[in-house]
Amino acid sequence: NIIGTIDLPTSGAINLLGHAIDSSSKDSFLADLRLKKIGFVFQTFNLIATMSAFENVELPMTLLGELKAAERKKRAKTLLKLVGLRDRATHLPSELSGGEQQRRTVTRGALGTFPSCAAVGGLSGGGWGDGATEFH
C-alpha cells in the first residue's frame, strides 16, 4: 500500500520514481502519480461490472488523457489480443472466467497507460493457459 501510495509512511519518507513521499504528500499529487506512473493489478480484479472487457481496458487510458480516441481503441484491442481476449472484448466481467478477468486486469493495470512500475497483488498461475503471455 505504501509503494502504491494508497497509504503513507507514518514517519520518514520513501523515494518513489524520483519523488519523495511522506505523510505530508498531497492527495492530488499522489492521485496524479498513481494515474501516470503506477499500474495497479488487484487480487480481486476491481473490474467495473457494467463495462465490457474492452471498456475496462480503455478506461485508464481515457482518464490519463494522453491518447486520442482512435489510439486508445487501437491500444485496447492490441492489449486484449496480447492476453488472448480479443474474442471476449464485448463481454462483461461476469461473463469472463476468473483467469480471463485476471488477464484483463493485467492489461488495464500493468500495460494500458505505460506505467513506470506496477503494484501487483496476488496473481496466480491460473488463467494463463492458452493465450498466455510473459510480462517483464
Backbone as a chain_set.jsonl record, in Angstrom:
{"seq": "NIIGTIDLPTSGAINLLGHAIDSSSKDSFLADLRLKKIGFVFQTFNLIATMSAFENVELPMTLLGELKAAERKKRAKTLLKLVGLRDRATHLPSELSGGEQQRRTVTRGALGTFPSCAAVGGLSGGGWGDGATEFH", "coords": {"N": [[0.804, -1.202, 0.0], [1.997, 1.215, 0.655], [3.96, 1.581, -1.319], [2.278, 1.818, -3.505], [1.152, 4.215, -2.938], [-1.252, 4.304, -1.598], [-1.417, 4.145, 1.124], [0.39, 6.191, 3.429], [3.768, 6.702, 4.631], [4.187, 6.629, 8.166], [6.234, 7.828, 9.42], [9.289, 9.359, 8.385], [10.324, 8.996, 4.919], [9.682, 7.773, 1.595], [11.374, 7.153, -1.46], [10.016, 7.312, -4.487], [10.09, 6.603, -7.734], [11.648, 8.864, -8.178], [10.396, 10.757, -6.63], [9.826, 12.188, -3.471], [7.956, 10.727, -0.983], [5.939, 11.316, 1.709], [4.304, 11.699, 4.939], [3.105, 14.154, 4.582], [2.489, 14.446, 1.936], [0.497, 15.592, -0.722], [-2.885, 14.731, -1.53], [-3.808, 15.205, -4.165], [-1.427, 15.291, -5.642], [-0.518, 12.656, -5.192], [-2.599, 11.174, -6.363], [-2.303, 11.919, -9.021], [0.259, 10.891, -9.506], [-0.257, 8.142, -9.173], [-2.04, 7.719, -11.322], [-0.473, 8.369, -13.577], [2.0, 7.033, -13.318], [1.984, 4.586, -11.881], [0.954, 1.339, -12.267], [-1.807, -0.594, -11.352], [-2.578, -3.828, -10.299], [-4.978, -5.618, -9.057], [-5.707, -8.149, -6.643], [-8.353, -8.879, -6.392], [-9.356, -8.057, -8.759], [-11.134, -5.813, -9.371], [-12.826, -4.886, -11.489], [-15.042, -2.915, -13.462], [-18.322, -3.572, -13.245], [-20.381, -2.991, -15.068], [-19.177, -2.41, -17.42], [-17.704, -3.434, -20.496], [-15.074, -5.844, -21.264], [-13.332, -4.594, -23.04], [-13.967, -1.85, -22.579], [-13.222, -1.638, -19.891], [-10.467, -1.952, -20.111], [-9.827, 0.248, -21.676], [-10.535, 2.437, -20.076], [-8.549, 3.53, -18.069], [-6.754, 4.687, -19.861], [-8.329, 6.631, -21.02], [-8.839, 8.275, -18.797], [-6.236, 9.145, -18.303], [-5.732, 10.718, -20.534], [-3.889, 11.149, -22.626], [-3.884, 9.958, -25.101], [-5.459, 9.987, -28.291], [-8.883, 9.225, -29.145], [-9.039, 7.226, -31.176], [-6.481, 6.121, -31.023], [-6.504, 5.119, -28.395], [-8.482, 3.136, -28.62], [-7.303, 1.415, -30.5], [-5.028, 0.612, -29.042], [-6.235, -0.645, -26.819], [-7.498, -2.817, -28.092], [-5.241, -4.139, -29.077], [-3.945, -4.841, -26.666], [-5.841, -6.562, -25.489], [-5.791, -8.608, -27.377], [-3.155, -9.431, -27.011], [-3.244, -10.769, -24.569], [-4.871, -12.854, -25.154], [-7.633, -12.326, -25.295], [-9.11, -11.179, -27.303], [-11.434, -12.078, -28.61], [-13.243, -11.809, -26.598], [-13.822, -9.244, -25.994], [-16.215, -7.731, -25.89], [-17.542, -8.709, -23.729], [-18.986, -8.642, -20.459], [-17.559, -8.34, -17.121], [-18.747, -10.364, -15.503], [-19.233, -12.312, -17.325], [-16.867, -13.409, -17.943], [-14.314, -15.827, -17.309], [-12.531, -16.57, -14.22], [-9.763, -16.587, -14.752], [-9.722, -15.203, -17.181], [-10.664, -12.724, -16.332], [-8.531, -12.028, -14.699], [-6.419, -11.804, -16.565], [-7.417, -9.668, -18.063], [-7.37, -7.699, -16.145], [-4.616, -7.347, -15.802], [-3.969, -6.214, -18.282], [-5.23, -3.738, -18.084], [-4.13, -2.593, -15.71], [-1.288, -2.98, -15.65], [-0.321, -2.508, -18.178], [-1.835, -0.776, -19.815], [-1.581, 2.107, -19.527], [1.093, 2.621, -19.869], [2.727, 2.433, -17.448], [5.356, 3.372, -15.116], [5.982, 1.618, -13.122], [4.55, -1.309, -11.593], [2.099, -2.166, -9.247], [1.424, -5.101, -7.956], [-0.831, -7.475, -6.849], [-1.255, -10.643, -5.604], [-1.428, -12.348, -7.971], [-2.124, -15.365, -9.579], [-1.068, -18.517, -11.032], [-3.153, -19.539, -12.462], [-5.379, -19.32, -15.24], [-3.663, -18.435, -17.189], [-3.311, -20.014, -19.367], [-4.007, -20.983, -22.55], [-3.148, -18.495, -24.853], [-1.494, -17.228, -23.153], [0.893, -14.883, -21.994], [4.187, -13.702, -21.537], [5.26, -11.419, -19.178], [7.427, -8.707, -18.549]], "CA": [[0.0, 0.0, 0.0], [2.848, 2.407, 0.682], [4.552, 1.741, -2.649], [1.216, 2.276, -4.39], [0.73, 5.496, -2.362], [-2.582, 4.203, -1.005], [-1.093, 4.551, 2.492], [1.615, 6.989, 3.516], [4.598, 6.347, 5.783], [3.861, 7.4, 9.371], [7.424, 8.633, 9.698], [10.27, 9.243, 7.315], [9.846, 9.166, 3.552], [10.183, 6.837, 0.595], [11.638, 7.746, -2.765], [9.299, 6.52, -5.474], [10.214, 7.137, -9.09], [12.245, 10.194, -8.113], [9.57, 11.653, -5.826], [9.798, 11.904, -2.045], [6.6, 10.535, -0.494], [5.894, 11.279, 3.169], [2.959, 11.889, 5.491], [2.544, 15.448, 4.165], [2.248, 14.451, 0.488], [-0.875, 15.998, -1.053], [-3.709, 13.733, -2.216], [-3.857, 15.493, -5.607], [-0.142, 14.852, -6.187], [-0.476, 11.195, -5.152], [-3.548, 10.677, -7.369], [-1.666, 12.134, -10.323], [1.356, 9.928, -9.579], [-0.859, 6.823, -9.399], [-2.608, 7.674, -12.673], [0.536, 8.488, -14.632], [3.24, 6.284, -13.135], [1.87, 3.301, -11.192], [-0.12, 0.462, -12.722], [-2.302, -1.448, -10.271], [-3.217, -5.105, -10.631], [-5.529, -6.043, -7.78], [-6.023, -9.564, -6.499], [-9.798, -9.039, -6.581], [-9.572, -7.585, -10.122], [-11.725, -4.465, -9.384], [-13.385, -4.527, -12.787], [-16.328, -2.223, -13.389], [-19.263, -4.622, -13.648], [-21.249, -2.583, -16.174], [-18.343, -2.104, -18.588], [-17.137, -4.601, -21.184], [-13.626, -6.031, -21.114], [-12.711, -3.527, -23.825], [-14.147, -0.576, -21.88], [-12.412, -1.682, -18.675], [-9.076, -1.74, -20.515], [-9.698, 1.597, -22.228], [-10.829, 3.47, -19.082], [-7.399, 4.279, -17.554], [-6.178, 5.495, -20.936], [-9.218, 7.783, -21.146], [-8.561, 9.143, -17.652], [-4.906, 9.722, -18.474], [-5.935, 11.807, -21.491], [-2.74, 11.393, -23.49], [-4.097, 9.354, -26.409], [-6.717, 10.286, -28.966], [-9.841, 8.114, -29.066], [-8.657, 6.151, -32.102], [-5.275, 5.489, -30.475], [-6.927, 4.338, -27.223], [-9.206, 1.95, -29.084], [-6.324, 0.518, -31.11], [-4.197, 0.05, -27.965], [-7.052, -1.578, -26.04], [-7.651, -4.036, -28.905], [-3.934, -4.807, -29.104], [-3.694, -5.426, -25.348], [-6.726, -7.719, -25.322], [-5.244, -9.668, -28.235], [-1.907, -9.871, -26.386], [-3.528, -11.711, -23.482], [-5.794, -13.887, -25.622], [-9.027, -11.977, -25.026], [-9.662, -10.416, -28.426], [-12.793, -12.532, -28.884], [-14.073, -11.596, -25.403], [-13.784, -7.797, -25.755], [-17.536, -7.164, -25.605], [-18.127, -9.395, -22.58], [-18.926, -8.03, -19.132], [-16.749, -9.152, -16.2], [-19.483, -11.545, -15.035], [-19.238, -13.284, -18.421], [-15.493, -13.876, -18.117], [-13.826, -16.736, -16.272], [-11.595, -15.935, -13.303], [-8.494, -16.379, -15.449], [-9.907, -14.136, -18.164], [-10.725, -11.469, -15.577], [-7.167, -11.741, -14.258], [-5.654, -11.308, -17.721], [-7.951, -8.367, -18.405], [-6.876, -6.797, -15.105], [-3.216, -7.048, -16.125], [-3.914, -5.281, -19.413], [-5.612, -2.409, -17.613], [-3.266, -2.052, -14.672], [0.162, -3.031, -15.851], [0.096, -2.228, -19.551], [-2.674, 0.182, -20.522], [-1.15, 3.508, -19.51], [2.559, 2.655, -19.897], [3.236, 2.867, -16.141], [6.773, 3.176, -14.813], [6.056, 0.445, -12.268], [3.244, -1.913, -11.339], [1.828, -2.72, -7.923], [0.692, -6.314, -8.301], [-1.19, -8.227, -5.659], [-1.897, -11.936, -5.615], [-1.667, -13.056, -9.226], [-1.815, -16.797, -9.533], [-0.762, -19.086, -12.336], [-4.384, -19.913, -13.141], [-5.893, -18.388, -16.228], [-2.655, -18.02, -18.148], [-3.122, -21.124, -20.295], [-3.985, -20.557, -23.943], [-3.06, -17.056, -24.991], [-0.648, -16.67, -22.104], [1.983, -14.006, -22.436], [5.159, -13.433, -20.485], [5.433, -9.988, -18.946], [8.679, -8.35, -17.874]], "C": [[0.85, 1.271, 0.0], [3.477, 2.629, -0.692], [3.521, 2.225, -3.66], [0.631, 3.613, -3.972], [-0.727, 5.488, -1.896], [-2.475, 4.615, 0.47], [0.214, 5.33, 2.45], [2.441, 6.532, 4.704], [4.219, 7.22, 6.979], [5.046, 8.241, 9.838], [8.409, 8.401, 8.567], [9.623, 9.437, 5.951], [10.356, 8.008, 2.695], [10.436, 7.619, -0.679], [11.006, 6.821, -3.787], [9.367, 7.218, -6.81], [10.7, 8.589, -9.089], [11.454, 11.207, -7.305], [9.638, 11.22, -4.357], [8.34, 11.844, -1.601], [6.668, 10.447, 1.025], [4.48, 11.595, 3.636], [2.319, 13.212, 5.09], [2.266, 15.526, 2.665], [0.769, 14.707, 0.202], [-1.599, 14.904, -1.83], [-3.723, 13.951, -3.728], [-2.56, 15.062, -6.295], [-0.078, 13.33, -6.27], [-1.417, 10.584, -6.191], [-2.953, 10.803, -8.762], [-0.524, 11.137, -10.54], [0.822, 8.521, -9.863], [-1.375, 6.701, -10.831], [-1.523, 7.586, -13.735], [1.704, 7.522, -14.515], [3.104, 4.886, -12.554], [0.685, 2.521, -11.757], [-0.522, -0.463, -11.596], [-2.955, -2.692, -10.852], [-3.669, -5.687, -9.301], [-5.865, -7.525, -7.789], [-7.505, -9.817, -6.764], [-10.274, -8.436, -7.901], [-10.144, -6.169, -10.219], [-12.169, -4.012, -10.772], [-14.715, -3.806, -12.577], [-17.362, -3.124, -14.046], [-20.108, -4.268, -14.861], [-20.488, -2.243, -17.452], [-17.783, -3.39, -19.174], [-15.644, -4.713, -20.893], [-12.883, -4.914, -21.844], [-12.789, -2.198, -23.087], [-13.334, -0.519, -20.598], [-10.936, -1.443, -18.991], [-8.861, -0.302, -20.966], [-9.805, 2.692, -21.163], [-9.597, 4.206, -18.545], [-6.736, 5.151, -18.624], [-7.008, 6.75, -21.162], [-8.947, 8.774, -20.029], [-7.218, 9.851, -17.786], [-4.935, 10.871, -19.477], [-4.788, 12.095, -22.431], [-2.891, 10.823, -24.895], [-5.428, 9.814, -26.98], [-7.587, 9.039, -28.938], [-9.436, 6.951, -29.968], [-7.427, 5.402, -31.599], [-5.607, 4.619, -29.266], [-7.593, 3.037, -27.657], [-8.239, 0.933, -29.694], [-5.474, -0.154, -30.032], [-4.99, -0.957, -27.143], [-7.236, -2.893, -26.803], [-6.358, -4.834, -28.926], [-3.655, -5.505, -27.778], [-4.578, -6.646, -25.104], [-6.25, -8.892, -26.174], [-3.991, -10.269, -27.593], [-2.142, -10.913, -25.304], [-4.608, -12.731, -23.86], [-7.262, -13.6, -25.383], [-9.683, -11.167, -26.149], [-11.122, -10.786, -28.678], [-13.747, -12.325, -27.715], [-14.21, -10.102, -25.083], [-15.131, -7.205, -25.362], [-18.198, -7.767, -24.371], [-17.962, -8.593, -21.295], [-18.076, -8.905, -18.211], [-17.452, -10.427, -15.734], [-19.544, -12.647, -16.089], [-17.852, -13.851, -18.714], [-15.143, -14.847, -16.998], [-12.876, -15.975, -15.348], [-10.254, -15.635, -13.962], [-8.587, -15.274, -16.485], [-9.99, -12.776, -17.475], [-9.327, -11.053, -15.126], [-6.335, -11.179, -15.412], [-6.117, -9.917, -18.137], [-7.458, -7.323, -17.416], [-5.422, -6.404, -15.37], [-3.137, -6.053, -17.273], [-4.258, -3.869, -18.968], [-4.558, -1.828, -16.688], [-1.799, -1.961, -15.011], [0.603, -2.624, -17.243], [-0.606, -1.04, -20.191], [-2.147, 1.592, -20.606], [0.37, 3.664, -19.51], [3.147, 3.07, -18.556], [4.731, 2.6, -15.999], [6.982, 1.96, -13.93], [4.642, -0.089, -12.072], [3.191, -2.443, -9.92], [0.9, -3.899, -8.153], [0.425, -7.109, -7.036], [-1.855, -9.543, -5.998], [-2.214, -12.568, -6.949], [-1.295, -14.51, -9.057], [-1.505, -17.275, -10.933], [-1.996, -19.458, -13.122], [-4.791, -18.871, -14.155], [-4.892, -17.95, -17.261], [-2.361, -19.125, -19.149], [-3.017, -20.653, -21.731], [-3.986, -19.037, -24.007], [-2.174, -16.414, -23.946], [0.51, -15.897, -22.705], [2.904, -13.792, -21.262], [5.36, -11.925, -20.389], [6.706, -9.757, -18.179], [8.567, -6.922, -17.356]], "O": [[0.463, 2.282, -0.586], [3.518, 3.761, -1.174], [3.862, 2.968, -4.58], [-0.309, 4.094, -4.606], [-1.36, 6.54, -1.81], [-3.327, 5.335, 0.991], [1.034, 5.149, 1.551], [1.891, 6.028, 5.683], [3.959, 8.413, 6.821], [4.883, 9.23, 10.554], [8.366, 7.378, 7.883], [8.519, 9.971, 5.841], [11.339, 7.352, 3.038], [9.784, 8.63, -0.94], [11.422, 5.671, -3.932], [8.782, 8.284, -7.004], [10.242, 9.421, -9.872], [11.795, 12.39, -7.291], [9.522, 10.035, -4.044], [7.58, 12.788, -1.814], [7.376, 9.598, 1.568], [3.568, 11.742, 2.823], [1.109, 13.378, 5.242], [1.847, 16.575, 2.174], [-0.103, 14.099, 0.822], [-1.009, 14.235, -2.678], [-3.656, 12.987, -4.492], [-2.593, 14.529, -7.404], [0.356, 12.774, -7.278], [-1.073, 9.589, -6.829], [-3.085, 9.898, -9.586], [-0.364, 10.604, -11.638], [1.375, 7.797, -10.69], [-1.162, 5.676, -11.479], [-1.642, 6.814, -14.687], [2.345, 7.217, -15.521], [4.012, 4.069, -12.711], [-0.451, 2.994, -11.724], [0.339, -1.06, -10.949], [-3.772, -2.618, -11.77], [-2.86, -6.184, -8.518], [-6.257, -8.081, -8.814], [-7.867, -10.861, -7.305], [-11.479, -8.32, -8.128], [-9.694, -5.39, -11.059], [-11.91, -2.877, -11.173], [-15.424, -4.074, -11.607], [-17.292, -3.405, -15.243], [-20.512, -5.158, -15.609], [-21.087, -1.836, -18.447], [-17.432, -4.318, -18.446], [-15.033, -3.795, -20.346], [-11.917, -4.357, -21.321], [-11.787, -1.491, -22.979], [-12.809, 0.538, -20.248], [-10.235, -0.796, -18.213], [-7.827, 0.297, -20.67], [-9.227, 3.766, -21.329], [-9.598, 5.437, -18.564], [-6.218, 6.227, -18.322], [-6.463, 7.813, -21.461], [-8.835, 9.975, -20.273], [-7.084, 11.019, -17.422], [-4.248, 11.877, -19.296], [-4.717, 13.191, -22.988], [-2.114, 11.164, -25.787], [-6.4, 10.006, -26.249], [-7.092, 7.931, -28.732], [-9.491, 5.797, -29.541], [-7.344, 4.182, -31.736], [-5.071, 3.521, -29.118], [-7.298, 1.969, -27.12], [-8.345, -0.265, -29.435], [-5.227, -1.358, -30.101], [-4.468, -2.019, -26.802], [-7.137, -3.969, -26.212], [-6.374, -6.06, -28.808], [-3.18, -6.64, -27.765], [-4.111, -7.652, -24.571], [-6.303, -10.042, -25.736], [-3.795, -11.484, -27.631], [-1.34, -11.832, -25.135], [-5.184, -13.387, -22.992], [-8.062, -14.53, -25.278], [-10.719, -10.538, -25.931], [-11.952, -9.913, -28.93], [-14.935, -12.632, -27.825], [-14.672, -9.747, -23.998], [-15.177, -6.262, -24.573], [-19.305, -7.37, -24.009], [-16.935, -7.952, -21.073], [-17.89, -10.09, -18.49], [-16.807, -11.465, -15.586], [-19.873, -13.791, -15.773], [-17.683, -14.67, -19.617], [-15.621, -14.705, -15.872], [-12.466, -14.858, -15.663], [-9.679, -14.565, -13.761], [-7.649, -14.495, -16.655], [-9.449, -11.79, -17.974], [-8.98, -9.873, -15.166], [-5.627, -10.185, -15.243], [-5.3, -9.079, -18.521], [-7.162, -6.191, -17.798], [-5.047, -5.247, -15.178], [-2.316, -5.137, -17.237], [-3.642, -2.906, -19.426], [-4.139, -0.684, -16.867], [-1.141, -0.971, -14.693], [1.794, -2.412, -17.469], [-0.017, -0.362, -21.033], [-2.252, 2.223, -21.658], [0.878, 4.736, -19.181], [3.985, 3.97, -18.513], [5.294, 1.73, -16.664], [8.041, 1.333, -13.978], [3.662, 0.6, -12.354], [4.127, -3.091, -9.451], [-0.268, -3.723, -8.502], [1.334, -7.381, -6.251], [-2.918, -9.555, -6.619], [-3.212, -13.282, -7.049], [-0.27, -14.838, -8.46], [-1.658, -16.533, -11.904], [-1.911, -19.674, -14.331], [-4.574, -17.676, -13.954], [-5.232, -17.159, -18.141], [-1.272, -19.167, -19.72], [-2.044, -19.994, -22.097], [-4.741, -18.378, -23.294], [-2.104, -15.188, -23.858], [1.024, -16.224, -23.775], [2.455, -13.709, -20.119], [5.599, -11.249, -21.39], [7.038, -10.513, -17.265], [9.509, -6.41, -16.751]]}, "num_chains": 1, "name": "protein.A"}
